[in-house]
Amino acid sequence: MENFKLENMELSPLDRAKRHVTFQHRGASGWITLAKKEPDGGWKQYHYQPNELAVELPKWLGEDVYFSQNTFYKPQRRIENIRQLRALYVDVDCHTIGYEPEWVVGKLDIEVFYDNILPEPNLIIFSGRGIVCVWLIEPVPYKALPLWKAVENYFYEQLSYVGADKKSLDPTRVFRIDGSVNSKSKREVVVEYRHGDRYVLRDLQYEYLPELTRTETGKKGRKGKLVRLHNIQTLHYARLLDLIRLAEIRNYDL
């Protein structure tokens, strides 16, 4: 972590914020949300087109500043307004179980990413108390939401043992911006960039959701990684895959 911390010190907080937003939303279509938690506990947010962000960011940067990971048809951060699904992410609240963020990243590198349990994230946000792993994907429309949700849930399950937050899986989620400050910990948000190649959502399905692969193609596919526990969770998961298949058969005309 020291290397990218030193690299970040060479840039101003504003330049880091611009780099972060640009890295995730270069070529984006739709509205992007900037949000800020006020000292009195209030919450304000505004929506900008991608080409407006660089100009508007100086007005926002400071404590508790966030931006949306996906884009919207209209300036309203609602699920029904999703225009492009552009990222998968898992928010790891490792502080709740007493783990240091740097230790968790090292653990995930060895136990999850190196062994290809999950692909390596494009970037990791050190949010001041925990981390957020972000996987950038080739943009897909709202119609792909069932498949996006299936992959998102699977990624969460693989990181649940280090404190992944189940409440942070919705497609309208906002996360902290590089160069801002977490008011709770008084720590600066730092982003570690790992690579810039976007994943294809369908490829992630074939690679990491072997059950769905066999259902759709009839092929054996790669060996399943899910532990098959016969409980209410696996029942819900099976029904989710059924709904995804039904949506695709109908060409998402629901």
Short mmCIF file of N, CA, C and O in Angstrom, two decimals, residues 103-231:
data_model
loop_
_atom_site.label_atom_id
_atom_site.label_comp_id
_atom_site.label_asym_id
_atom_site.label_seq_id
_atom_site.Cartn_x
_atom_site.Cartn_y
_atom_site.Cartn_z
N TRP A 103 -4.51 -5.34 6.06
CA TRP A 103 -4.41 -6.78 6.32
C TRP A 103 -5.44 -7.54 5.50
O TRP A 103 -5.15 -8.61 4.95
N VAL A 104 -6.65 -6.99 5.40
CA VAL A 104 -7.71 -7.64 4.64
C VAL A 104 -7.33 -7.73 3.16
O VAL A 104 -7.53 -8.76 2.52
N VAL A 105 -6.78 -6.65 2.62
CA VAL A 105 -6.37 -6.67 1.21
C VAL A 105 -5.32 -7.75 0.96
O VAL A 105 -5.39 -8.51 -0.01
N GLY A 106 -4.34 -7.85 1.85
CA GLY A 106 -3.33 -8.90 1.72
C GLY A 106 -3.95 -10.29 1.79
O GLY A 106 -3.57 -11.19 1.05
N LYS A 107 -4.90 -10.44 2.68
CA LYS A 107 -5.59 -11.73 2.83
C LYS A 107 -6.37 -12.09 1.56
O LYS A 107 -6.31 -13.23 1.09
N LEU A 108 -7.07 -11.11 1.00
CA LEU A 108 -7.84 -11.35 -0.22
C LEU A 108 -6.92 -11.64 -1.40
O LEU A 108 -7.25 -12.47 -2.26
N ASP A 109 -5.80 -10.95 -1.47
CA ASP A 109 -4.86 -11.22 -2.56
C ASP A 109 -4.42 -12.68 -2.55
O ASP A 109 -4.34 -13.33 -3.61
N ILE A 110 -4.16 -13.21 -1.38
CA ILE A 110 -3.66 -14.59 -1.27
C ILE A 110 -4.78 -15.61 -1.42
O ILE A 110 -4.65 -16.60 -2.15
N GLU A 111 -5.90 -15.37 -0.75
CA GLU A 111 -6.93 -16.39 -0.63
C GLU A 111 -8.03 -16.31 -1.70
O GLU A 111 -8.71 -17.31 -1.95
N VAL A 112 -8.19 -15.16 -2.32
CA VAL A 112 -9.32 -14.98 -3.24
C VAL A 112 -8.86 -14.64 -4.66
O VAL A 112 -9.20 -15.33 -5.61
N PHE A 113 -8.05 -13.60 -4.81
CA PHE A 113 -7.69 -13.14 -6.15
C PHE A 113 -6.61 -14.00 -6.78
O PHE A 113 -6.68 -14.34 -7.97
N TYR A 114 -5.60 -14.39 -6.00
CA TYR A 114 -4.52 -15.22 -6.54
C TYR A 114 -5.03 -16.57 -7.01
O TYR A 114 -4.62 -17.09 -8.05
N ASP A 115 -5.94 -17.15 -6.25
CA ASP A 115 -6.50 -18.46 -6.60
C ASP A 115 -7.69 -18.36 -7.56
O ASP A 115 -8.34 -19.36 -7.85
N ASN A 116 -7.99 -17.14 -8.03
CA ASN A 116 -9.08 -16.92 -8.99
C ASN A 116 -10.44 -17.36 -8.46
O ASN A 116 -11.32 -17.76 -9.22
N ILE A 117 -10.61 -17.28 -7.13
CA ILE A 117 -11.96 -17.44 -6.58
C ILE A 117 -12.83 -16.31 -7.10
O ILE A 117 -14.00 -16.49 -7.44
N LEU A 118 -12.24 -15.11 -7.17
CA LEU A 118 -12.82 -13.95 -7.84
C LEU A 118 -11.74 -13.30 -8.69
O LEU A 118 -10.55 -13.42 -8.36
N PRO A 119 -12.11 -12.61 -9.75
CA PRO A 119 -11.10 -11.89 -10.52
C PRO A 119 -10.54 -10.72 -9.73
O PRO A 119 -11.16 -10.25 -8.77
N GLU A 120 -9.37 -10.24 -10.13
CA GLU A 120 -8.77 -9.11 -9.43
C GLU A 120 -9.58 -7.85 -9.71
O GLU A 120 -9.96 -7.57 -10.86
N PRO A 121 -9.89 -7.08 -8.69
CA PRO A 121 -10.65 -5.83 -8.92
C PRO A 121 -9.83 -4.82 -9.69
O PRO A 121 -8.59 -4.86 -9.68
N ASN A 122 -10.51 -3.91 -10.36
CA ASN A 122 -9.82 -2.83 -11.05
C ASN A 122 -9.22 -1.83 -10.08
O ASN A 122 -8.16 -1.26 -10.33
N LEU A 123 -9.93 -1.62 -8.97
CA LEU A 123 -9.43 -0.68 -7.97
C LEU A 123 -9.98 -1.06 -6.60
O LEU A 123 -10.99 -1.76 -6.49
N ILE A 124 -9.28 -0.61 -5.58
CA ILE A 124 -9.70 -0.81 -4.20
C ILE A 124 -9.72 0.54 -3.52
O ILE A 124 -8.73 1.27 -3.52
N ILE A 125 -10.88 0.90 -2.98
CA ILE A 125 -11.04 2.16 -2.27
C ILE A 125 -10.79 1.92 -0.78
O ILE A 125 -11.51 1.14 -0.15
N PHE A 126 -9.78 2.55 -0.23
CA PHE A 126 -9.56 2.55 1.21
C PHE A 126 -10.39 3.72 1.76
O PHE A 126 -9.99 4.88 1.66
N SER A 127 -11.53 3.40 2.32
CA SER A 127 -12.56 4.40 2.59
C SER A 127 -12.41 5.13 3.93
O SER A 127 -13.25 5.95 4.27
N GLY A 128 -11.38 4.82 4.67
CA GLY A 128 -11.18 5.48 5.96
C GLY A 128 -11.38 4.54 7.14
O GLY A 128 -10.76 4.71 8.19
N ARG A 129 -12.22 3.52 6.95
CA ARG A 129 -12.41 2.50 7.99
C ARG A 129 -12.46 1.09 7.39
O ARG A 129 -12.21 0.12 8.08
N GLY A 130 -12.78 0.99 6.13
CA GLY A 130 -12.84 -0.31 5.46
C GLY A 130 -12.34 -0.18 4.05
O GLY A 130 -11.56 0.73 3.72
N ILE A 131 -12.76 -1.11 3.18
CA ILE A 131 -12.35 -1.06 1.78
C ILE A 131 -13.57 -1.33 0.90
O ILE A 131 -14.56 -1.92 1.34
N VAL A 132 -13.47 -0.91 -0.34
CA VAL A 132 -14.46 -1.25 -1.36
C VAL A 132 -13.71 -1.81 -2.56
O VAL A 132 -12.84 -1.12 -3.13
N CYS A 133 -14.01 -3.04 -2.93
CA CYS A 133 -13.44 -3.63 -4.14
C CYS A 133 -14.38 -3.32 -5.30
O CYS A 133 -15.59 -3.54 -5.20
N VAL A 134 -13.83 -2.81 -6.39
CA VAL A 134 -14.64 -2.40 -7.54
C VAL A 134 -14.13 -3.11 -8.79
O VAL A 134 -12.94 -3.03 -9.11
N TRP A 135 -15.04 -3.79 -9.48
CA TRP A 135 -14.75 -4.43 -10.76
C TRP A 135 -15.49 -3.66 -11.85
O TRP A 135 -16.73 -3.62 -11.86
N LEU A 136 -14.79 -3.04 -12.76
CA LEU A 136 -15.42 -2.32 -13.86
C LEU A 136 -15.88 -3.31 -14.93
O LEU A 136 -15.17 -4.26 -15.24
N ILE A 137 -17.06 -3.08 -15.48
CA ILE A 137 -17.59 -3.95 -16.52
C ILE A 137 -17.94 -3.13 -17.75
O ILE A 137 -18.17 -1.93 -17.67
N GLU A 138 -17.94 -3.81 -18.91
CA GLU A 138 -18.44 -3.16 -20.12
C GLU A 138 -19.90 -2.78 -19.85
O GLU A 138 -20.68 -3.60 -19.37
N PRO A 139 -20.28 -1.54 -20.14
CA PRO A 139 -21.63 -1.08 -19.77
C PRO A 139 -22.73 -1.96 -20.34
O PRO A 139 -22.68 -2.37 -21.50
N VAL A 140 -23.71 -2.25 -19.50
CA VAL A 140 -24.90 -2.99 -19.91
C VAL A 140 -26.12 -2.21 -19.45
O VAL A 140 -26.06 -1.46 -18.48
N PRO A 141 -27.25 -2.37 -20.14
CA PRO A 141 -28.44 -1.59 -19.80
C PRO A 141 -29.19 -2.16 -18.61
O PRO A 141 -28.87 -3.24 -18.09
N TYR A 142 -30.20 -1.44 -18.21
CA TYR A 142 -31.05 -1.83 -17.08
C TYR A 142 -31.62 -3.23 -17.24
O TYR A 142 -31.82 -3.94 -16.26
N LYS A 143 -31.88 -3.64 -18.49
CA LYS A 143 -32.46 -4.95 -18.73
C LYS A 143 -31.58 -6.09 -18.21
O LYS A 143 -32.06 -7.19 -17.96
N ALA A 144 -30.28 -5.83 -18.07
CA ALA A 144 -29.36 -6.85 -17.59
C ALA A 144 -29.28 -6.90 -16.07
O ALA A 144 -28.45 -7.63 -15.52
N LEU A 145 -30.15 -6.14 -15.40
CA LEU A 145 -30.08 -6.05 -13.94
C LEU A 145 -30.18 -7.41 -13.23
O LEU A 145 -29.44 -7.64 -12.27
N PRO A 146 -31.06 -8.34 -13.65
CA PRO A 146 -31.10 -9.64 -12.96
C PRO A 146 -29.76 -10.38 -12.98
O PRO A 146 -29.34 -10.93 -11.97
N LEU A 147 -29.09 -10.37 -14.13
CA LEU A 147 -27.79 -11.03 -14.21
C LEU A 147 -26.75 -10.26 -13.39
O LEU A 147 -25.93 -10.87 -12.68
N TRP A 148 -26.77 -8.94 -13.50
CA TRP A 148 -25.86 -8.12 -12.69
C TRP A 148 -26.02 -8.44 -11.21
O TRP A 148 -25.03 -8.60 -10.49
N LYS A 149 -27.26 -8.55 -10.75
CA LYS A 149 -27.52 -8.82 -9.35
C LYS A 149 -27.03 -10.21 -8.94
O LYS A 149 -26.50 -10.39 -7.83
N ALA A 150 -27.17 -11.18 -9.82
CA ALA A 150 -26.70 -12.53 -9.51
C ALA A 150 -25.19 -12.55 -9.32
O ALA A 150 -24.67 -13.16 -8.38
N VAL A 151 -24.46 -11.89 -10.22
CA VAL A 151 -23.00 -11.84 -10.10
C VAL A 151 -22.60 -11.02 -8.87
O VAL A 151 -21.70 -11.40 -8.12
N GLU A 152 -23.27 -9.90 -8.66
CA GLU A 152 -23.00 -9.05 -7.49
C GLU A 152 -23.17 -9.84 -6.19
O GLU A 152 -22.31 -9.78 -5.29
N ASN A 153 -24.23 -10.59 -6.08
CA ASN A 153 -24.48 -11.38 -4.86
C ASN A 153 -23.42 -12.46 -4.68
O ASN A 153 -22.99 -12.74 -3.55
N TYR A 154 -23.02 -13.07 -5.78
CA TYR A 154 -21.99 -14.11 -5.68
C TYR A 154 -20.67 -13.51 -5.20
O TYR A 154 -19.99 -14.09 -4.33
N PHE A 155 -20.28 -12.36 -5.73
CA PHE A 155 -19.05 -11.71 -5.29
C PHE A 155 -19.13 -11.38 -3.80
O PHE A 155 -18.16 -11.55 -3.05
N TYR A 156 -20.28 -10.87 -3.38
CA TYR A 156 -20.47 -10.57 -1.95
C TYR A 156 -20.27 -11.82 -1.09
O TYR A 156 -19.60 -11.77 -0.05
N GLU A 157 -20.85 -12.94 -1.51
CA GLU A 157 -20.76 -14.17 -0.72
C GLU A 157 -19.31 -14.60 -0.53
O GLU A 157 -18.93 -15.08 0.54
N GLN A 158 -18.48 -14.40 -1.54
CA GLN A 158 -17.08 -14.81 -1.44
C GLN A 158 -16.27 -13.93 -0.47
O GLN A 158 -15.23 -14.36 0.03
N LEU A 159 -16.76 -12.72 -0.23
CA LEU A 159 -16.05 -11.80 0.67
C LEU A 159 -16.76 -11.60 2.00
O LEU A 159 -16.32 -10.80 2.82
N SER A 160 -17.82 -12.34 2.23
CA SER A 160 -18.57 -12.17 3.47
C SER A 160 -17.75 -12.53 4.70
O SER A 160 -17.97 -11.99 5.78
N TYR A 161 -16.78 -13.41 4.54
CA TYR A 161 -16.01 -13.85 5.70
C TYR A 161 -15.05 -12.79 6.23
O TYR A 161 -14.49 -12.95 7.32
N VAL A 162 -14.84 -11.71 5.46
CA VAL A 162 -13.99 -10.62 5.96
C VAL A 162 -14.81 -9.36 6.24
O VAL A 162 -14.24 -8.27 6.37
N GLY A 163 -16.13 -9.49 6.32
CA GLY A 163 -16.95 -8.36 6.73
C GLY A 163 -17.67 -7.63 5.62
O GLY A 163 -18.05 -6.47 5.79
N ALA A 164 -17.91 -8.28 4.46
CA ALA A 164 -18.64 -7.64 3.37
C ALA A 164 -20.03 -7.23 3.85
O ALA A 164 -20.69 -7.93 4.61
N ASP A 165 -20.47 -6.06 3.38
CA ASP A 165 -21.73 -5.46 3.81
C ASP A 165 -22.84 -5.84 2.82
O ASP A 165 -22.83 -5.39 1.67
N LYS A 166 -23.80 -6.63 3.28
CA LYS A 166 -24.89 -7.07 2.41
C LYS A 166 -25.82 -5.93 2.03
O LYS A 166 -26.55 -6.01 1.04
N LYS A 167 -25.81 -4.84 2.80
CA LYS A 167 -26.71 -3.72 2.53
C LYS A 167 -26.19 -2.80 1.42
O LYS A 167 -26.88 -1.84 1.05
N SER A 168 -25.01 -3.08 0.91
CA SER A 168 -24.38 -2.17 -0.07
C SER A 168 -24.32 -2.79 -1.46
O SER A 168 -23.37 -2.54 -2.21
N LEU A 169 -25.31 -3.59 -1.82
CA LEU A 169 -25.27 -4.31 -3.09
C LEU A 169 -26.22 -3.72 -4.14
O LEU A 169 -26.33 -4.26 -5.23
N ASP A 170 -26.91 -2.63 -3.82
CA ASP A 170 -27.90 -2.10 -4.75
C ASP A 170 -27.20 -1.35 -5.89
O ASP A 170 -26.13 -0.78 -5.71
N PRO A 171 -27.82 -1.31 -7.08
CA PRO A 171 -27.17 -0.69 -8.24
C PRO A 171 -27.13 0.83 -8.20
O PRO A 171 -26.48 1.45 -9.05
N THR A 172 -27.79 1.46 -7.24
CA THR A 172 -27.74 2.92 -7.12
C THR A 172 -26.70 3.39 -6.10
O THR A 172 -26.64 4.58 -5.78
N ARG A 173 -25.88 2.49 -5.63
CA ARG A 173 -24.95 2.77 -4.54
C ARG A 173 -23.95 3.85 -4.90
O ARG A 173 -23.49 3.97 -6.04
N VAL A 174 -23.60 4.68 -3.91
CA VAL A 174 -22.51 5.66 -4.04
C VAL A 174 -21.39 5.26 -3.08
O VAL A 174 -21.65 4.70 -2.01
N PHE A 175 -20.15 5.55 -3.48
CA PHE A 175 -18.99 5.29 -2.63
C PHE A 175 -18.10 6.52 -2.57
O PHE A 175 -18.18 7.42 -3.41
N ARG A 176 -17.23 6.55 -1.59
CA ARG A 176 -16.38 7.72 -1.34
C ARG A 176 -15.38 7.95 -2.47
O ARG A 176 -14.92 7.01 -3.12
N ILE A 177 -15.03 9.22 -2.65
CA ILE A 177 -14.12 9.64 -3.72
C ILE A 177 -12.71 9.80 -3.17
O ILE A 177 -12.50 10.31 -2.06
N ASP A 178 -11.76 9.37 -3.95
CA ASP A 178 -10.34 9.54 -3.63
C ASP A 178 -10.05 11.01 -3.33
O ASP A 178 -10.52 11.92 -4.03
N GLY A 179 -9.29 11.27 -2.27
CA GLY A 179 -8.94 12.63 -1.89
C GLY A 179 -9.89 13.28 -0.92
O GLY A 179 -9.59 14.33 -0.35
N SER A 180 -11.08 12.68 -0.71
CA SER A 180 -12.01 13.19 0.29
C SER A 180 -11.61 12.65 1.67
O SER A 180 -10.66 11.88 1.80
N VAL A 181 -12.35 13.03 2.69
CA VAL A 181 -12.01 12.66 4.07
C VAL A 181 -13.21 11.98 4.72
O VAL A 181 -14.35 12.44 4.59
N ASN A 182 -12.95 10.89 5.41
CA ASN A 182 -13.97 10.21 6.20
C ASN A 182 -14.07 10.93 7.55
O ASN A 182 -13.13 10.90 8.34
N SER A 183 -15.21 11.57 7.81
CA SER A 183 -15.34 12.38 9.02
C SER A 183 -15.35 11.53 10.29
O SER A 183 -15.03 12.04 11.38
N LYS A 184 -15.70 10.26 10.19
CA LYS A 184 -15.75 9.40 11.37
C LYS A 184 -14.34 9.01 11.83
O LYS A 184 -14.05 9.02 13.02
N SER A 185 -13.50 8.66 10.87
CA SER A 185 -12.14 8.23 11.22
C SER A 185 -11.11 9.34 11.07
O SER A 185 -9.98 9.21 11.54
N LYS A 186 -11.52 10.44 10.39
CA LYS A 186 -10.63 11.55 10.06
C LYS A 186 -9.48 11.12 9.15
O LYS A 186 -8.45 11.79 9.06
N ARG A 187 -9.69 10.03 8.45
CA ARG A 187 -8.70 9.54 7.51
C ARG A 187 -9.07 9.96 6.09
O ARG A 187 -10.23 10.05 5.73
N GLU A 188 -8.03 10.17 5.28
CA GLU A 188 -8.24 10.51 3.89
C GLU A 188 -8.53 9.24 3.09
O GLU A 188 -7.94 8.19 3.32
N VAL A 189 -9.46 9.36 2.17
CA VAL A 189 -9.79 8.24 1.29
C VAL A 189 -8.67 8.10 0.25
O VAL A 189 -8.22 9.09 -0.34
N VAL A 190 -8.22 6.86 0.06
CA VAL A 190 -7.13 6.57 -0.88
C VAL A 190 -7.57 5.44 -1.79
O VAL A 190 -8.18 4.46 -1.34
N VAL A 191 -7.25 5.57 -3.08
CA VAL A 191 -7.62 4.54 -4.05
C VAL A 191 -6.36 3.86 -4.59
O VAL A 191 -5.41 4.54 -4.99
N GLU A 192 -6.39 2.54 -4.60
CA GLU A 192 -5.32 1.76 -5.22
C GLU A 192 -5.84 1.25 -6.57
O GLU A 192 -6.83 0.53 -6.64
N TYR A 193 -5.15 1.67 -7.64
CA TYR A 193 -5.53 1.25 -8.98
C TYR A 193 -4.72 0.02 -9.37
O TYR A 193 -3.49 0.01 -9.26
N ARG A 194 -5.41 -1.01 -9.85
CA ARG A 194 -4.75 -2.27 -10.19
C ARG A 194 -4.67 -2.53 -11.68
O ARG A 194 -3.66 -2.99 -12.17
N HIS A 195 -5.74 -2.30 -12.42
CA HIS A 195 -5.69 -2.44 -13.88
C HIS A 195 -6.91 -1.74 -14.47
O HIS A 195 -7.88 -1.45 -13.76
N GLY A 196 -6.86 -1.47 -15.77
CA GLY A 196 -7.91 -0.70 -16.41
C GLY A 196 -8.78 -1.49 -17.38
O GLY A 196 -9.59 -0.90 -18.09
N ASP A 197 -8.62 -2.80 -17.44
CA ASP A 197 -9.41 -3.62 -18.37
C ASP A 197 -10.79 -3.90 -17.78
O ASP A 197 -10.91 -4.39 -16.65
N ARG A 198 -11.81 -3.60 -18.56
CA ARG A 198 -13.18 -3.85 -18.10
C ARG A 198 -13.57 -5.30 -18.35
O ARG A 198 -13.22 -5.88 -19.38
N TYR A 199 -14.31 -5.86 -17.41
CA TYR A 199 -14.81 -7.22 -17.55
C TYR A 199 -16.13 -7.21 -18.33
O TYR A 199 -16.84 -6.21 -18.36
N VAL A 200 -16.43 -8.34 -18.94
CA VAL A 200 -17.71 -8.53 -19.62
C VAL A 200 -18.61 -9.32 -18.68
O VAL A 200 -18.23 -10.38 -18.20
N LEU A 201 -19.78 -8.78 -18.41
CA LEU A 201 -20.66 -9.38 -17.42
C LEU A 201 -20.99 -10.83 -17.77
O LEU A 201 -21.00 -11.70 -16.89
N ARG A 202 -21.25 -11.10 -19.04
CA ARG A 202 -21.57 -12.47 -19.45
C ARG A 202 -20.39 -13.41 -19.22
O ARG A 202 -20.57 -14.56 -18.80
N ASP A 203 -19.17 -12.92 -19.43
CA ASP A 203 -17.99 -13.75 -19.17
C ASP A 203 -17.86 -14.08 -17.69
O ASP A 203 -17.48 -15.19 -17.32
N LEU A 204 -18.17 -13.11 -16.85
CA LEU A 204 -18.13 -13.36 -15.41
C LEU A 204 -19.17 -14.40 -15.02
O LEU A 204 -18.93 -15.22 -14.13
N GLN A 205 -20.31 -14.36 -15.68
CA GLN A 205 -21.34 -15.37 -15.43
C GLN A 205 -20.80 -16.77 -15.75
O GLN A 205 -20.91 -17.69 -14.94
N TYR A 206 -20.21 -16.92 -16.94
CA TYR A 206 -19.72 -18.24 -17.36
C TYR A 206 -18.57 -18.72 -16.47
O TYR A 206 -18.45 -19.90 -16.19
N GLU A 207 -17.75 -17.76 -16.02
CA GLU A 207 -16.56 -18.13 -15.25
C GLU A 207 -16.87 -18.41 -13.79
O GLU A 207 -16.27 -19.30 -13.18
N TYR A 208 -17.80 -17.66 -13.21
CA TYR A 208 -17.99 -17.73 -11.76
C TYR A 208 -19.39 -18.15 -11.32
O TYR A 208 -19.61 -18.30 -10.13
N LEU A 209 -20.31 -18.34 -12.24
CA LEU A 209 -21.62 -18.87 -11.89
C LEU A 209 -21.85 -20.16 -12.68
O LEU A 209 -22.64 -20.21 -13.61
N PRO A 210 -21.13 -21.23 -12.33
CA PRO A 210 -21.20 -22.46 -13.13
C PRO A 210 -22.58 -23.08 -13.19
O PRO A 210 -22.93 -23.70 -14.17
N GLU A 211 -23.39 -22.92 -12.16
CA GLU A 211 -24.74 -23.49 -12.17
C GLU A 211 -25.56 -22.87 -13.30
O GLU A 211 -26.25 -23.56 -14.03
N LEU A 212 -25.48 -21.53 -13.44
CA LEU A 212 -26.23 -20.84 -14.49
C LEU A 212 -25.70 -21.22 -15.86
O LEU A 212 -26.45 -21.38 -16.82
N THR A 213 -24.38 -21.42 -15.97
CA THR A 213 -23.79 -21.81 -17.24
C THR A 213 -24.38 -23.13 -17.72
O THR A 213 -24.77 -23.29 -18.86
N ARG A 214 -24.47 -24.11 -16.85
CA ARG A 214 -24.98 -25.41 -17.25
C ARG A 214 -26.45 -25.33 -17.61
O ARG A 214 -26.93 -26.01 -18.51
N THR A 215 -27.21 -24.48 -16.92
CA THR A 215 -28.62 -24.34 -17.20
C THR A 215 -28.86 -23.79 -18.60
O THR A 215 -29.75 -24.22 -19.32
N GLU A 216 -28.03 -22.83 -19.01
CA GLU A 216 -28.27 -22.16 -20.28
C GLU A 216 -27.70 -22.91 -21.47
O GLU A 216 -28.28 -22.91 -22.55
N THR A 217 -26.55 -23.54 -21.32
CA THR A 217 -25.87 -24.12 -22.46
C THR A 217 -25.92 -25.63 -22.50
O THR A 217 -25.67 -26.24 -23.52
N GLY A 218 -26.20 -26.24 -21.36
CA GLY A 218 -26.17 -27.69 -21.30
C GLY A 218 -24.78 -28.27 -21.20
O GLY A 218 -24.59 -29.48 -21.15
N LYS A 219 -23.78 -27.41 -21.20
CA LYS A 219 -22.40 -27.87 -21.10
C LYS A 219 -22.00 -28.01 -19.64
O LYS A 219 -22.53 -27.35 -18.76
N LYS A 220 -21.00 -28.82 -19.45
CA LYS A 220 -20.56 -29.09 -18.09
C LYS A 220 -19.92 -27.86 -17.47
O LYS A 220 -20.11 -27.57 -16.30
N GLY A 221 -19.12 -27.13 -18.25
CA GLY A 221 -18.48 -25.92 -17.73
C GLY A 221 -17.38 -26.26 -16.73
O GLY A 221 -16.98 -27.40 -16.56
N ARG A 222 -16.90 -25.22 -16.04
CA ARG A 222 -15.84 -25.44 -15.06
C ARG A 222 -16.42 -25.94 -13.76
O ARG A 222 -17.61 -25.80 -13.48
N LYS A 223 -15.60 -26.50 -12.93
CA LYS A 223 -16.04 -27.06 -11.66
C LYS A 223 -16.64 -25.98 -10.78
O LYS A 223 -16.11 -24.89 -10.66
N GLY A 224 -17.80 -26.26 -10.21
CA GLY A 224 -18.47 -25.28 -9.36
C GLY A 224 -17.68 -24.94 -8.12
O GLY A 224 -17.02 -25.80 -7.53
N LYS A 225 -17.74 -23.66 -7.72
CA LYS A 225 -17.02 -23.22 -6.54
C LYS A 225 -17.95 -23.04 -5.35
O LYS A 225 -17.49 -22.88 -4.22
N LEU A 226 -19.27 -23.04 -5.60
CA LEU A 226 -20.20 -22.82 -4.50
C LEU A 226 -20.32 -24.06 -3.63
O LEU A 226 -20.43 -25.18 -4.13
N VAL A 227 -20.28 -23.86 -2.33
CA VAL A 227 -20.58 -24.95 -1.41
C VAL A 227 -22.08 -25.15 -1.40
O VAL A 227 -22.85 -24.22 -1.15
N ARG A 228 -22.54 -26.36 -1.70
CA ARG A 228 -23.96 -26.60 -1.87
C ARG A 228 -24.59 -26.97 -0.53
O ARG A 228 -24.64 -28.13 -0.15
N LEU A 229 -25.03 -25.96 0.18
CA LEU A 229 -25.75 -26.16 1.42
C LEU A 229 -27.24 -26.09 1.13
O LEU A 229 -27.71 -25.13 0.53
N HIS A 230 -27.99 -27.10 1.53
CA HIS A 230 -29.41 -27.13 1.22
C HIS A 230 -30.17 -26.38 2.31
O HIS A 230 -30.58 -26.94 3.31
N ASN A 231 -30.32 -25.08 2.08
CA ASN A 231 -31.01 -24.24 3.04
C ASN A 231 -31.81 -23.18 2.29
O ASN A 231 -31.87 -23.17 1.06
#
